Amino acid sequence: MTDTAENYPIEVEFPDISLHERSESGVPFVHTFESGVPGPHVMINALTHGNEVCGAIVVDALLRLQLRPRRGRLTLAFANVAAYLSFDPSKPDAGRFVDQDFNRVWTTEVLGDTARVSSELARAREMRPVIDTVDLLLDLHSMHEKSAPLIVSGPLDKGIELALKLGTPATVICDEGHPQGRRMRDYEAFGSTDSPKNALLIECGQHWEQSAVTVARDTTARFLLLADVVDPQDIPEGWIVPLPPAMRVVRVTEPVVADSMDFRFAGPYTGLEVFPEAGSLIAWSNGLPVYTPYNDCVLVMPSLRQLRPGVTVVRLGKIERTVAAG
């Protein structure tokens, strides 16, 4: 992990989530509510990474407001609580995880291999029985750098279609995930063409900016309404904001993975920069230039804040289409 970049200001308060430890599900910090009426099991998940606070603010608010589903089931969850509780404002990027990235362990092979031990694996195994029953997952994240928000839909048509129905944020990133391991949004049925189960991951903005909370509230409210587990009057006032005028779908074609600590970008990129011409210089790796492979190449979430050999430092994307939002 690199600490050479200046830290962004912390504009939001971190909620005290200790009162949410005891839960109806039997899994600490994971609350499941039954309506008694047929409908999907919808999950709003926060703190996949411990320093991504906007989702925690939203889930904390919904629990304090005692939101309950009118149809189906609703789970409101805080995932990597140990990492969240370890957060140190003087080293804010270190609070991402304790031992390993919680969002790179979601395969049955990894979760079932008891020889592998970490704080994150223990928590994933604890949450897994609940997640196995979820039909629609919204995983609330934020980003290392100050960038426009985006939706990560996964590679399948069903994920892209759900993102376009949600209507916001304006950029949909469809991708295969990360070389380091599988994300929760791609776990089992969420990532299968044979299942109607579906998941979206929202990158709401920079970790500690107030606007990320606005995006997290808006997308959560819209997701709950789209899933039809609540009615409009159940949504807190002011959570829904206007839709963007259009949405674009960007297909990730390849990751750029650091193979040493000397990787550096050619400019102060923060995300969603578009390079019109193929062959544009974007970085150096081991002293060798890294060029864009095609015209109108989009940089997806470039950052060196977690730089280590083997870590994806940026992904390259191609714009597939633009559609009217909503």
mmCIF file of C-alpha atoms in Angstrom:
data_model
loop_
_atom_site.group_PDB
_atom_site.id
_atom_site.type_symbol
_atom_site.label_atom_id
_atom_site.label_comp_id
_atom_site.label_asym_id
_atom_site.label_seq_id
_atom_site.Cartn_x
_atom_site.Cartn_y
_atom_site.Cartn_z
ATOM 1 C CA MET A 1 0.000 0.000 0.000
ATOM 2 C CA THR A 2 1.283 3.458 -0.857
ATOM 3 C CA ASP A 3 1.009 6.504 1.373
ATOM 4 C CA THR A 4 2.621 8.977 -1.023
ATOM 5 C CA ALA A 5 -0.653 10.588 -2.154
ATOM 6 C CA GLU A 6 -2.242 13.295 -0.034
ATOM 7 C CA ASN A 7 -5.304 12.124 1.882
ATOM 8 C CA TYR A 8 -8.691 13.511 0.945
ATOM 9 C CA PRO A 9 -10.572 15.436 3.653
ATOM 10 C CA ILE A 10 -13.085 13.528 5.757
ATOM 11 C CA GLU A 11 -16.370 15.384 5.266
ATOM 12 C CA VAL A 12 -18.738 12.908 6.956
ATOM 13 C CA GLU A 13 -19.210 11.501 10.440
ATOM 14 C CA PHE A 14 -18.671 7.786 10.940
ATOM 15 C CA PRO A 15 -21.804 6.378 12.614
ATOM 16 C CA ASP A 16 -21.635 4.375 15.816
ATOM 17 C CA ILE A 17 -22.926 1.002 14.621
ATOM 18 C CA SER A 18 -22.424 -0.818 17.932
ATOM 19 C CA LEU A 19 -26.161 -0.838 18.674
ATOM 20 C CA HIS A 20 -26.705 -2.891 15.487
ATOM 21 C CA GLU A 21 -24.555 -5.853 16.571
ATOM 22 C CA ARG A 22 -27.398 -8.043 17.844
ATOM 23 C CA SER A 23 -29.666 -9.118 15.025
ATOM 24 C CA GLU A 24 -32.705 -11.150 14.124
ATOM 25 C CA SER A 25 -30.693 -13.206 11.640
ATOM 26 C CA GLY A 26 -28.336 -14.541 14.303
ATOM 27 C CA VAL A 27 -25.398 -13.066 12.372
ATOM 28 C CA PRO A 28 -23.950 -9.996 14.107
ATOM 29 C CA PHE A 29 -24.573 -6.733 12.265
ATOM 30 C CA VAL A 30 -26.765 -8.500 9.645
ATOM 31 C CA HIS A 31 -30.490 -7.709 10.046
ATOM 32 C CA THR A 32 -33.170 -9.584 8.120
ATOM 33 C CA PHE A 33 -36.830 -8.560 8.274
ATOM 34 C CA GLU A 34 -39.752 -10.654 6.989
ATOM 35 C CA SER A 35 -42.918 -9.083 5.602
ATOM 36 C CA GLY A 36 -44.979 -12.258 5.529
ATOM 37 C CA VAL A 37 -45.996 -11.336 1.955
ATOM 38 C CA PRO A 38 -44.486 -13.011 -1.131
ATOM 39 C CA GLY A 39 -41.641 -11.133 -2.729
ATOM 40 C CA PRO A 40 -37.876 -11.191 -3.264
ATOM 41 C CA HIS A 41 -35.175 -11.220 -0.625
ATOM 42 C CA VAL A 42 -33.381 -7.890 -1.066
ATOM 43 C CA MET A 43 -30.085 -7.056 0.631
ATOM 44 C CA ILE A 44 -28.477 -3.648 1.107
ATOM 45 C CA ASN A 45 -24.865 -4.229 2.100
ATOM 46 C CA ALA A 46 -22.404 -1.731 3.543
ATOM 47 C CA LEU A 47 -18.751 -1.873 4.618
ATOM 48 C CA THR A 48 -17.472 -4.470 2.205
ATOM 49 C CA HIS A 49 -14.411 -2.306 2.774
ATOM 50 C CA GLY A 50 -13.977 -0.800 6.214
ATOM 51 C CA ASN A 51 -13.137 2.745 5.134
ATOM 52 C CA GLU A 52 -16.077 3.094 2.706
ATOM 53 C CA VAL A 53 -18.432 4.854 5.054
ATOM 54 C CA CYS A 54 -21.279 6.118 2.837
ATOM 55 C CA GLY A 55 -23.014 2.739 2.831
ATOM 56 C CA ALA A 56 -22.721 2.473 6.598
ATOM 57 C CA ILE A 57 -24.390 5.877 6.955
ATOM 58 C CA VAL A 58 -27.309 4.691 4.812
ATOM 59 C CA VAL A 59 -27.763 1.292 6.487
ATOM 60 C CA ASP A 60 -27.449 2.863 9.940
ATOM 61 C CA ALA A 61 -30.150 5.399 9.019
ATOM 62 C CA LEU A 62 -32.551 2.741 7.697
ATOM 63 C CA LEU A 63 -32.126 0.639 10.828
ATOM 64 C CA ARG A 64 -32.689 3.640 13.093
ATOM 65 C CA LEU A 65 -35.788 4.549 11.053
ATOM 66 C CA GLN A 66 -37.002 0.944 11.457
ATOM 67 C CA LEU A 67 -37.648 0.485 7.755
ATOM 68 C CA ARG A 68 -39.517 -2.775 7.157
ATOM 69 C CA PRO A 69 -40.441 -4.502 3.900
ATOM 70 C CA ARG A 70 -44.055 -4.538 2.765
ATOM 71 C CA ARG A 71 -43.355 -7.499 0.492
ATOM 72 C CA GLY A 72 -40.634 -10.139 0.568
ATOM 73 C CA ARG A 73 -37.613 -9.944 2.865
ATOM 74 C CA LEU A 74 -35.137 -7.151 3.505
ATOM 75 C CA THR A 75 -31.602 -7.579 4.838
ATOM 76 C CA LEU A 76 -29.590 -4.573 5.985
ATOM 77 C CA ALA A 77 -25.978 -5.497 6.662
ATOM 78 C CA PHE A 78 -22.585 -4.185 7.731
ATOM 79 C CA ALA A 79 -19.934 -6.527 6.337
ATOM 80 C CA ASN A 80 -16.311 -5.906 7.358
ATOM 81 C CA VAL A 81 -17.031 -4.463 10.782
ATOM 82 C CA ALA A 82 -13.554 -5.306 12.112
ATOM 83 C CA ALA A 83 -11.941 -3.149 9.430
ATOM 84 C CA TYR A 84 -14.426 -0.341 10.091
ATOM 85 C CA LEU A 85 -13.647 -0.348 13.798
ATOM 86 C CA SER A 86 -9.924 -0.182 13.025
ATOM 87 C CA PHE A 87 -10.249 3.035 10.995
ATOM 88 C CA ASP A 88 -7.554 5.603 11.789
ATOM 89 C CA PRO A 89 -8.051 9.077 10.259
ATOM 90 C CA SER A 90 -4.277 9.539 10.101
ATOM 91 C CA LYS A 91 -3.996 6.409 7.900
ATOM 92 C CA PRO A 92 -7.408 6.299 6.221
ATOM 93 C CA ASP A 93 -6.496 4.020 3.322
ATOM 94 C CA ALA A 94 -5.291 1.312 5.726
ATOM 95 C CA GLY A 95 -8.844 0.779 6.966
ATOM 96 C CA ARG A 96 -9.855 -0.997 3.770
ATOM 97 C CA PHE A 97 -9.389 -4.460 5.336
ATOM 98 C CA VAL A 98 -7.699 -6.256 8.217
ATOM 99 C CA ASP A 99 -5.916 -9.221 6.581
ATOM 100 C CA GLN A 100 -7.129 -9.375 2.995
ATOM 101 C CA ASP A 101 -9.679 -7.786 0.688
ATOM 102 C CA PHE A 102 -13.152 -8.963 1.753
ATOM 103 C CA ASN A 103 -14.321 -8.470 -1.830
ATOM 104 C CA ARG A 104 -11.892 -10.996 -3.330
ATOM 105 C CA VAL A 105 -12.892 -14.185 -1.451
ATOM 106 C CA TRP A 106 -16.325 -15.014 -2.901
ATOM 107 C CA THR A 107 -15.974 -18.490 -4.388
ATOM 108 C CA THR A 108 -17.200 -21.733 -2.849
ATOM 109 C CA GLU A 109 -13.667 -23.080 -3.149
ATOM 110 C CA VAL A 110 -12.086 -20.278 -1.135
ATOM 111 C CA LEU A 111 -14.876 -20.055 1.436
ATOM 112 C CA GLY A 112 -14.893 -23.827 1.885
ATOM 113 C CA ASP A 113 -11.123 -24.171 2.306
ATOM 114 C CA THR A 114 -10.777 -24.172 6.096
ATOM 115 C CA ALA A 115 -6.997 -24.187 5.781
ATOM 116 C CA ARG A 116 -7.276 -20.558 4.685
ATOM 117 C CA VAL A 117 -7.680 -18.259 7.664
ATOM 118 C CA SER A 118 -8.160 -14.504 7.856
ATOM 119 C CA SER A 119 -10.431 -11.976 9.534
ATOM 120 C CA GLU A 120 -12.210 -11.394 6.225
ATOM 121 C CA LEU A 121 -12.707 -15.083 5.468
ATOM 122 C CA ALA A 122 -14.168 -15.653 8.922
ATOM 123 C CA ARG A 123 -16.657 -12.837 8.381
ATOM 124 C CA ALA A 124 -17.554 -13.979 4.852
ATOM 125 C CA ARG A 125 -18.208 -17.500 6.115
ATOM 126 C CA GLU A 126 -20.402 -16.060 8.877
ATOM 127 C CA MET A 127 -22.451 -14.017 6.393
ATOM 128 C CA ARG A 128 -22.590 -16.648 3.662
ATOM 129 C CA PRO A 129 -25.764 -18.492 4.801
ATOM 130 C CA VAL A 130 -27.719 -15.223 4.603
ATOM 131 C CA ILE A 131 -26.243 -14.183 1.263
ATOM 132 C CA ASP A 132 -27.074 -17.602 -0.183
ATOM 133 C CA THR A 133 -30.783 -16.742 0.217
ATOM 134 C CA VAL A 134 -30.620 -13.234 -1.316
ATOM 135 C CA ASP A 135 -32.337 -12.603 -4.653
ATOM 136 C CA LEU A 136 -31.258 -8.989 -5.241
ATOM 137 C CA LEU A 137 -28.094 -7.489 -3.753
ATOM 138 C CA LEU A 138 -27.061 -3.835 -3.674
ATOM 139 C CA ASP A 139 -23.468 -3.520 -2.479
ATOM 140 C CA LEU A 140 -22.581 0.073 -1.539
ATOM 141 C CA HIS A 141 -18.969 1.074 -2.119
ATOM 142 C CA SER A 142 -16.877 4.192 -2.610
ATOM 143 C CA MET A 143 -13.602 4.981 -4.371
ATOM 144 C CA HIS A 144 -10.007 5.843 -3.498
ATOM 145 C CA GLU A 145 -10.047 8.908 -5.759
ATOM 146 C CA LYS A 146 -12.498 11.758 -6.298
ATOM 147 C CA SER A 147 -14.369 10.523 -9.369
ATOM 148 C CA ALA A 148 -17.899 10.577 -10.731
ATOM 149 C CA PRO A 149 -19.985 7.704 -9.307
ATOM 150 C CA LEU A 150 -20.615 4.555 -11.304
ATOM 151 C CA ILE A 151 -22.438 1.207 -11.291
ATOM 152 C CA VAL A 152 -20.533 -2.060 -11.547
ATOM 153 C CA SER A 153 -22.934 -4.505 -13.186
ATOM 154 C CA GLY A 154 -20.708 -7.518 -13.783
ATOM 155 C CA PRO A 155 -20.316 -9.051 -17.253
ATOM 156 C CA LEU A 156 -23.805 -10.475 -17.795
ATOM 157 C CA ASP A 157 -26.741 -8.943 -19.637
ATOM 158 C CA LYS A 158 -28.960 -9.350 -16.580
ATOM 159 C CA GLY A 159 -26.676 -7.094 -14.532
ATOM 160 C CA ILE A 160 -26.525 -4.436 -17.257
ATOM 161 C CA GLU A 161 -30.313 -4.501 -17.641
ATOM 162 C CA LEU A 162 -30.807 -4.082 -13.883
ATOM 163 C CA ALA A 163 -28.356 -1.161 -13.843
ATOM 164 C CA LEU A 164 -30.185 0.590 -16.683
ATOM 165 C CA LYS A 165 -33.513 0.071 -14.915
ATOM 166 C CA LEU A 166 -32.060 1.614 -11.759
ATOM 167 C CA GLY A 167 -31.233 4.656 -13.887
ATOM 168 C CA THR A 168 -28.297 6.073 -11.938
ATOM 169 C CA PRO A 169 -25.325 6.662 -11.658
ATOM 170 C CA ALA A 170 -24.706 7.637 -15.253
ATOM 171 C CA THR A 171 -21.872 5.201 -16.039
ATOM 172 C CA VAL A 172 -22.368 1.423 -16.028
ATOM 173 C CA ILE A 173 -19.170 -0.613 -15.867
ATOM 174 C CA CYS A 174 -19.569 -4.196 -17.074
ATOM 175 C CA ASP A 175 -16.601 -6.369 -16.254
ATOM 176 C CA GLU A 176 -15.329 -9.818 -15.258
ATOM 177 C CA GLY A 177 -14.015 -8.723 -11.863
ATOM 178 C CA HIS A 178 -10.445 -8.754 -10.576
ATOM 179 C CA PRO A 179 -7.567 -11.200 -11.045
ATOM 180 C CA GLN A 180 -7.019 -11.276 -7.263
ATOM 181 C CA GLY A 181 -10.343 -12.979 -6.507
ATOM 182 C CA ARG A 182 -14.114 -12.893 -6.903
ATOM 183 C CA ARG A 183 -16.338 -10.124 -5.575
ATOM 184 C CA MET A 184 -19.524 -10.612 -3.581
ATOM 185 C CA ARG A 185 -21.581 -9.199 -6.457
ATOM 186 C CA ASP A 186 -20.322 -12.081 -8.659
ATOM 187 C CA TYR A 187 -20.820 -14.801 -6.031
ATOM 188 C CA GLU A 188 -22.576 -17.991 -7.184
ATOM 189 C CA ALA A 189 -26.061 -17.282 -8.592
ATOM 190 C CA PHE A 190 -25.466 -13.531 -8.913
ATOM 191 C CA GLY A 191 -22.876 -14.292 -11.573
ATOM 192 C CA SER A 192 -24.743 -17.111 -13.322
ATOM 193 C CA THR A 193 -26.798 -16.894 -16.497
ATOM 194 C CA ASP A 194 -28.898 -19.797 -15.175
ATOM 195 C CA SER A 195 -30.293 -17.837 -12.219
ATOM 196 C CA PRO A 196 -32.598 -14.801 -12.004
ATOM 197 C CA LYS A 197 -30.697 -13.646 -8.903
ATOM 198 C CA ASN A 198 -28.910 -10.379 -9.542
ATOM 199 C CA ALA A 199 -26.545 -7.886 -7.939
ATOM 200 C CA LEU A 200 -25.197 -4.399 -8.448
ATOM 201 C CA LEU A 201 -22.207 -2.691 -6.898
ATOM 202 C CA ILE A 202 -22.368 1.100 -6.632
ATOM 203 C CA GLU A 203 -19.202 3.182 -6.420
ATOM 204 C CA CYS A 204 -20.776 6.262 -4.852
ATOM 205 C CA GLY A 205 -17.838 8.685 -5.033
ATOM 206 C CA GLN A 206 -14.688 9.326 -3.023
ATOM 207 C CA HIS A 207 -14.711 7.517 0.333
ATOM 208 C CA TRP A 208 -15.255 10.481 2.638
ATOM 209 C CA GLU A 209 -17.009 13.115 0.535
ATOM 210 C CA GLN A 210 -20.519 14.188 1.450
ATOM 211 C CA SER A 211 -21.762 13.729 -2.109
ATOM 212 C CA ALA A 212 -21.064 9.971 -1.864
ATOM 213 C CA VAL A 213 -23.723 9.780 0.860
ATOM 214 C CA THR A 214 -26.206 11.507 -1.459
ATOM 215 C CA VAL A 215 -25.515 8.895 -4.156
ATOM 216 C CA ALA A 216 -25.758 6.021 -1.661
ATOM 217 C CA ARG A 217 -29.131 7.257 -0.395
ATOM 218 C CA ASP A 218 -30.515 7.805 -3.891
ATOM 219 C CA THR A 219 -29.434 4.438 -5.299
ATOM 220 C CA THR A 220 -30.588 2.571 -2.199
ATOM 221 C CA ALA A 221 -34.021 4.195 -2.337
ATOM 222 C CA ARG A 222 -34.378 3.502 -6.054
ATOM 223 C CA PHE A 223 -33.192 -0.108 -5.645
ATOM 224 C CA LEU A 224 -35.741 -0.814 -2.897
ATOM 225 C CA LEU A 225 -38.537 0.674 -5.017
ATOM 226 C CA LEU A 226 -37.397 -1.190 -8.140
ATOM 227 C CA ALA A 227 -37.418 -4.457 -6.182
ATOM 228 C CA ASP A 228 -40.943 -3.572 -4.934
ATOM 229 C CA VAL A 229 -40.229 -4.434 -1.302
ATOM 230 C CA VAL A 230 -41.251 -0.952 -0.088
ATOM 231 C CA ASP A 231 -43.660 1.771 -1.169
ATOM 232 C CA PRO A 232 -42.689 5.364 -2.086
ATOM 233 C CA GLN A 233 -43.932 6.743 1.232
ATOM 234 C CA ASP A 234 -41.483 4.482 3.069
ATOM 235 C CA ILE A 235 -38.466 6.245 1.566
ATOM 236 C CA PRO A 236 -36.973 9.017 3.726
ATOM 237 C CA GLU A 237 -37.710 12.498 2.434
ATOM 238 C CA GLY A 238 -35.019 13.938 0.215
ATOM 239 C CA TRP A 239 -33.214 10.679 -0.532
ATOM 240 C CA ILE A 240 -34.216 10.494 -4.194
ATOM 241 C CA VAL A 241 -32.554 13.043 -6.488
ATOM 242 C CA PRO A 242 -33.057 13.667 -10.240
ATOM 243 C CA LEU A 243 -31.814 11.080 -12.718
ATOM 244 C CA PRO A 244 -28.941 11.864 -15.084
ATOM 245 C CA PRO A 245 -30.053 12.712 -18.636
ATOM 246 C CA ALA A 246 -28.326 9.652 -20.113
ATOM 247 C CA MET A 247 -26.391 6.535 -19.183
ATOM 248 C CA ARG A 248 -23.419 4.985 -20.911
ATOM 249 C CA VAL A 249 -22.326 1.357 -20.769
ATOM 250 C CA VAL A 250 -18.569 0.795 -20.624
ATOM 251 C CA ARG A 251 -17.187 -2.720 -21.160
ATOM 252 C CA VAL A 252 -13.905 -3.414 -19.351
ATOM 253 C CA THR A 253 -11.555 -5.182 -21.733
ATOM 254 C CA GLU A 254 -8.499 -5.664 -19.536
ATOM 255 C CA PRO A 255 -6.998 -4.836 -16.152
ATOM 256 C CA VAL A 256 -3.660 -3.135 -15.721
ATOM 257 C CA VAL A 257 -1.916 -4.951 -12.874
ATOM 258 C CA ALA A 258 1.168 -3.603 -11.119
ATOM 259 C CA ASP A 259 4.033 -6.074 -11.090
ATOM 260 C CA SER A 260 6.297 -3.868 -8.973
ATOM 261 C CA MET A 261 6.211 -0.797 -6.737
ATOM 262 C CA ASP A 262 7.536 1.523 -9.451
ATOM 263 C CA PHE A 263 4.259 1.712 -11.389
ATOM 264 C CA ARG A 264 3.207 5.308 -12.050
ATOM 265 C CA PHE A 265 0.581 7.082 -14.126
ATOM 266 C CA ALA A 266 1.368 9.643 -16.808
ATOM 267 C CA GLY A 267 -1.105 12.137 -15.352
ATOM 268 C CA PRO A 268 -3.225 12.906 -12.264
ATOM 269 C CA TYR A 269 -6.017 10.523 -13.267
ATOM 270 C CA THR A 270 -8.929 9.910 -10.899
ATOM 271 C CA GLY A 271 -11.385 7.988 -13.084
ATOM 272 C CA LEU A 272 -13.511 7.945 -16.248
ATOM 273 C CA GLU A 273 -10.968 9.876 -18.314
ATOM 274 C CA VAL A 274 -11.476 9.131 -22.025
ATOM 275 C CA PHE A 275 -8.514 8.963 -24.422
ATOM 276 C CA PRO A 276 -9.752 9.534 -27.996
ATOM 277 C CA GLU A 277 -6.794 7.949 -29.770
ATOM 278 C CA ALA A 278 -5.357 4.441 -29.463
ATOM 279 C CA GLY A 279 -1.721 4.420 -28.419
ATOM 280 C CA SER A 280 -2.049 7.235 -25.878
ATOM 281 C CA LEU A 281 0.483 6.996 -23.072
ATOM 282 C CA ILE A 282 -1.209 6.496 -19.696
ATOM 283 C CA ALA A 283 1.458 5.003 -17.407
ATOM 284 C CA TRP A 284 4.866 3.420 -16.913
ATOM 285 C CA SER A 285 5.442 -0.053 -15.470
ATOM 286 C CA ASN A 286 8.959 -1.241 -14.732
ATOM 287 C CA GLY A 287 10.155 1.671 -16.805
ATOM 288 C CA LEU A 288 8.114 0.600 -19.836
ATOM 289 C CA PRO A 289 5.279 2.698 -21.270
ATOM 290 C CA VAL A 290 1.643 1.581 -21.020
ATOM 291 C CA TYR A 291 -0.550 2.691 -23.913
ATOM 292 C CA THR A 292 -4.290 2.678 -24.554
ATOM 293 C CA PRO A 293 -5.209 -0.247 -26.848
ATOM 294 C CA TYR A 294 -8.087 1.394 -28.778
ATOM 295 C CA ASN A 295 -9.818 4.678 -29.501
ATOM 296 C CA ASP A 296 -12.033 6.272 -26.824
ATOM 297 C CA CYS A 297 -10.444 4.198 -24.071
ATOM 298 C CA VAL A 298 -11.913 4.865 -20.607
ATOM 299 C CA LEU A 299 -9.856 4.649 -17.422
ATOM 300 C CA VAL A 300 -11.869 2.858 -14.745
ATOM 301 C CA MET A 301 -10.936 3.700 -11.145
ATOM 302 C CA PRO A 302 -7.205 4.406 -11.507
ATOM 303 C CA SER A 303 -5.413 4.631 -8.162
ATOM 304 C CA LEU A 304 -2.071 3.845 -6.566
ATOM 305 C CA ARG A 305 -3.320 4.079 -2.982
ATOM 306 C CA GLN A 306 -3.315 0.284 -2.616
ATOM 307 C CA LEU A 307 -0.233 -0.233 -4.805
ATOM 308 C CA ARG A 308 1.398 -3.628 -4.354
ATOM 309 C CA PRO A 309 2.664 -6.174 -6.886
ATOM 310 C CA GLY A 310 -0.341 -8.070 -8.220
ATOM 311 C CA VAL A 311 -2.894 -5.319 -7.499
ATOM 312 C CA THR A 312 -5.052 -3.921 -10.300
ATOM 313 C CA VAL A 313 -4.237 -0.206 -10.506
ATOM 314 C CA VAL A 314 -6.645 0.660 -13.334
ATOM 315 C CA ARG A 315 -8.957 -1.087 -15.763
ATOM 316 C CA LEU A 316 -9.417 -0.139 -19.401
ATOM 317 C CA GLY A 317 -12.896 0.142 -20.876
ATOM 318 C CA LYS A 318 -14.600 0.583 -24.219
ATOM 319 C CA ILE A 319 -17.855 2.563 -24.536
ATOM 320 C CA GLU A 320 -20.527 0.190 -25.882
ATOM 321 C CA ARG A 321 -23.609 2.384 -25.953
ATOM 322 C CA THR A 322 -25.350 5.430 -24.552
ATOM 323 C CA VAL A 323 -29.038 5.363 -23.598
ATOM 324 C CA ALA A 324 -31.556 7.775 -22.083
ATOM 325 C CA ALA A 325 -31.719 7.290 -18.318
ATOM 326 C CA GLY A 326 -34.778 5.718 -16.709
#
